[in-house]
PDB file of C-alpha atoms in Angstrom:
ATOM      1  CA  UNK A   1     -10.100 -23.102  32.262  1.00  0.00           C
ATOM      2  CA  UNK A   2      -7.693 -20.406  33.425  1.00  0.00           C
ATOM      3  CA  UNK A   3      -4.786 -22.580  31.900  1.00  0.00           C
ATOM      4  CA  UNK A   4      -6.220 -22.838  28.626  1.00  0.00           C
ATOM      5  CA  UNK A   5      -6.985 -18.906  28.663  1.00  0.00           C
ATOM      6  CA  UNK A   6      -3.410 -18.388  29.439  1.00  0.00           C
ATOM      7  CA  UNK A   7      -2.633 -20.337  27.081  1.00  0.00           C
ATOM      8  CA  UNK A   8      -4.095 -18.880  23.944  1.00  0.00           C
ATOM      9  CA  UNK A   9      -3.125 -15.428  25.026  1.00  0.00           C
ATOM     10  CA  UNK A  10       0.502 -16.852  25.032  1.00  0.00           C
ATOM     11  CA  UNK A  11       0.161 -18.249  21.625  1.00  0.00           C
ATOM     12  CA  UNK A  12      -1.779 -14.862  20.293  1.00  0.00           C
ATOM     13  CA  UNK A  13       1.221 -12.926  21.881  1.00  0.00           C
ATOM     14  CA  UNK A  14       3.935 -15.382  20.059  1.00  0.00           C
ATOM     15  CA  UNK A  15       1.713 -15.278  16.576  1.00  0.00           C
ATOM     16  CA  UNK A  16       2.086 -11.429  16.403  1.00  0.00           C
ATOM     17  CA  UNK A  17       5.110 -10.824  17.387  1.00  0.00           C
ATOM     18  CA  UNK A  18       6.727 -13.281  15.290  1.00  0.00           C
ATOM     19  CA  UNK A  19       4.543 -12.451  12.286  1.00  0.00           C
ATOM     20  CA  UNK A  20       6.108 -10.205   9.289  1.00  0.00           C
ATOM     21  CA  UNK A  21       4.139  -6.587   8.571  1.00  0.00           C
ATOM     22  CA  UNK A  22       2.769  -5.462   5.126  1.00  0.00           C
ATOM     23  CA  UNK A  23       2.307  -1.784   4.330  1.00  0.00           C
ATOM     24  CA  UNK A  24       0.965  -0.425   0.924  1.00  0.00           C
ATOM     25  CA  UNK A  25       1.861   2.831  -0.735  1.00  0.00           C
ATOM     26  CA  UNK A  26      -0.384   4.432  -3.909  1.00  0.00           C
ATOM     27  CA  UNK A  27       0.872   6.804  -6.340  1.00  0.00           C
ATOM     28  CA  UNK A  28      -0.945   8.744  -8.652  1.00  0.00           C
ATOM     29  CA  UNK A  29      -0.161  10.889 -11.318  1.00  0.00           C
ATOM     30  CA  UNK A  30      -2.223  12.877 -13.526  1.00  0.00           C
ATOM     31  CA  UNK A  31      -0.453  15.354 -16.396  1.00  0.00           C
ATOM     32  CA  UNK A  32      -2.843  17.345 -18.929  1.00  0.00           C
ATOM     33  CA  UNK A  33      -1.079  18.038 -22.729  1.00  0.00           C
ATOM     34  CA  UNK A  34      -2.937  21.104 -24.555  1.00  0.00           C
ATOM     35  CA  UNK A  35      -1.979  21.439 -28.170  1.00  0.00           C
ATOM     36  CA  UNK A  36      -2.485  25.085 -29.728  1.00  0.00           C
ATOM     37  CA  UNK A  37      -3.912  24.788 -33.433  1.00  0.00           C
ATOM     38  CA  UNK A  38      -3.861  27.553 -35.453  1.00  0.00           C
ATOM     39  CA  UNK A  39      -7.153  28.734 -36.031  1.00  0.00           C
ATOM     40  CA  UNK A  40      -9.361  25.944 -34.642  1.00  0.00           C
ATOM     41  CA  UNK A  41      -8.498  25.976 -31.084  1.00  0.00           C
ATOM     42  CA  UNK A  42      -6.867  23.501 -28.978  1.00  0.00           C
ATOM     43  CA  UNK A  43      -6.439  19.932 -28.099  1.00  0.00           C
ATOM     44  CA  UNK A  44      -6.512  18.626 -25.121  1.00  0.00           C
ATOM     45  CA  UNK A  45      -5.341  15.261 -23.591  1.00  0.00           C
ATOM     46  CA  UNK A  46      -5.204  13.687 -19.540  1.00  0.00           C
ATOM     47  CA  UNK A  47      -3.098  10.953 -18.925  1.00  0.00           C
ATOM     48  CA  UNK A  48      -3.670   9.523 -15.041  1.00  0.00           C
ATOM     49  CA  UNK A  49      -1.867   6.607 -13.883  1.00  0.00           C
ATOM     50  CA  UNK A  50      -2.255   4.763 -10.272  1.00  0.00           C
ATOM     51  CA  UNK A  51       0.219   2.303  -8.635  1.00  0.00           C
ATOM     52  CA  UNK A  52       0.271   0.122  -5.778  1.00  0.00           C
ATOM     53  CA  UNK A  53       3.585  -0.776  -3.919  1.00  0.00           C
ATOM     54  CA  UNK A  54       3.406  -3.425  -1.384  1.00  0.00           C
ATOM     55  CA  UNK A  55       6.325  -3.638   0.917  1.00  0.00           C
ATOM     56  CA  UNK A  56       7.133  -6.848   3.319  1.00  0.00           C
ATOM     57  CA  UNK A  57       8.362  -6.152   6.958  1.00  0.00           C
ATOM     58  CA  UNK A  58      10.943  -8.378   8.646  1.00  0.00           C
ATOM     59  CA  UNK A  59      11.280  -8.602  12.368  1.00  0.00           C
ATOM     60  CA  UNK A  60      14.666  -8.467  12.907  1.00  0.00           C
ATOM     61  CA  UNK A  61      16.163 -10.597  15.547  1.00  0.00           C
TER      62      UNK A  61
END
């Protein structure tokens, strides 16, 4: 029983260590336009964007 315990701890050990890493970065951006008009007022107008980046790890050796 204590051999097979050791065992999978050994194997758990070797599966992270050997594994790559992933790490994700979001950006967001938001930027508002107004446009003056001459007697009516203004305009307005949001543009928001998002993105992901994923980046992949390699453990070097």
């Amino acid at each position: 029983m204590r051999k097979l315990l050791f065992v999978s701890l050994a194997l758990s050990a070797l599966a992270i260590g050997v594994c790559s890493c992933k790490a994700w970065r979001t950006v967001s951006t938001s930027a508002t336009y107004v446009q003056q008009t001459d007697s009516t007022g203004r305009n307005s107008a949001t543009i928001s964007t998002k993105t992901v980046e994923e980046y992949q790890g390699v453990k070097k050796r």
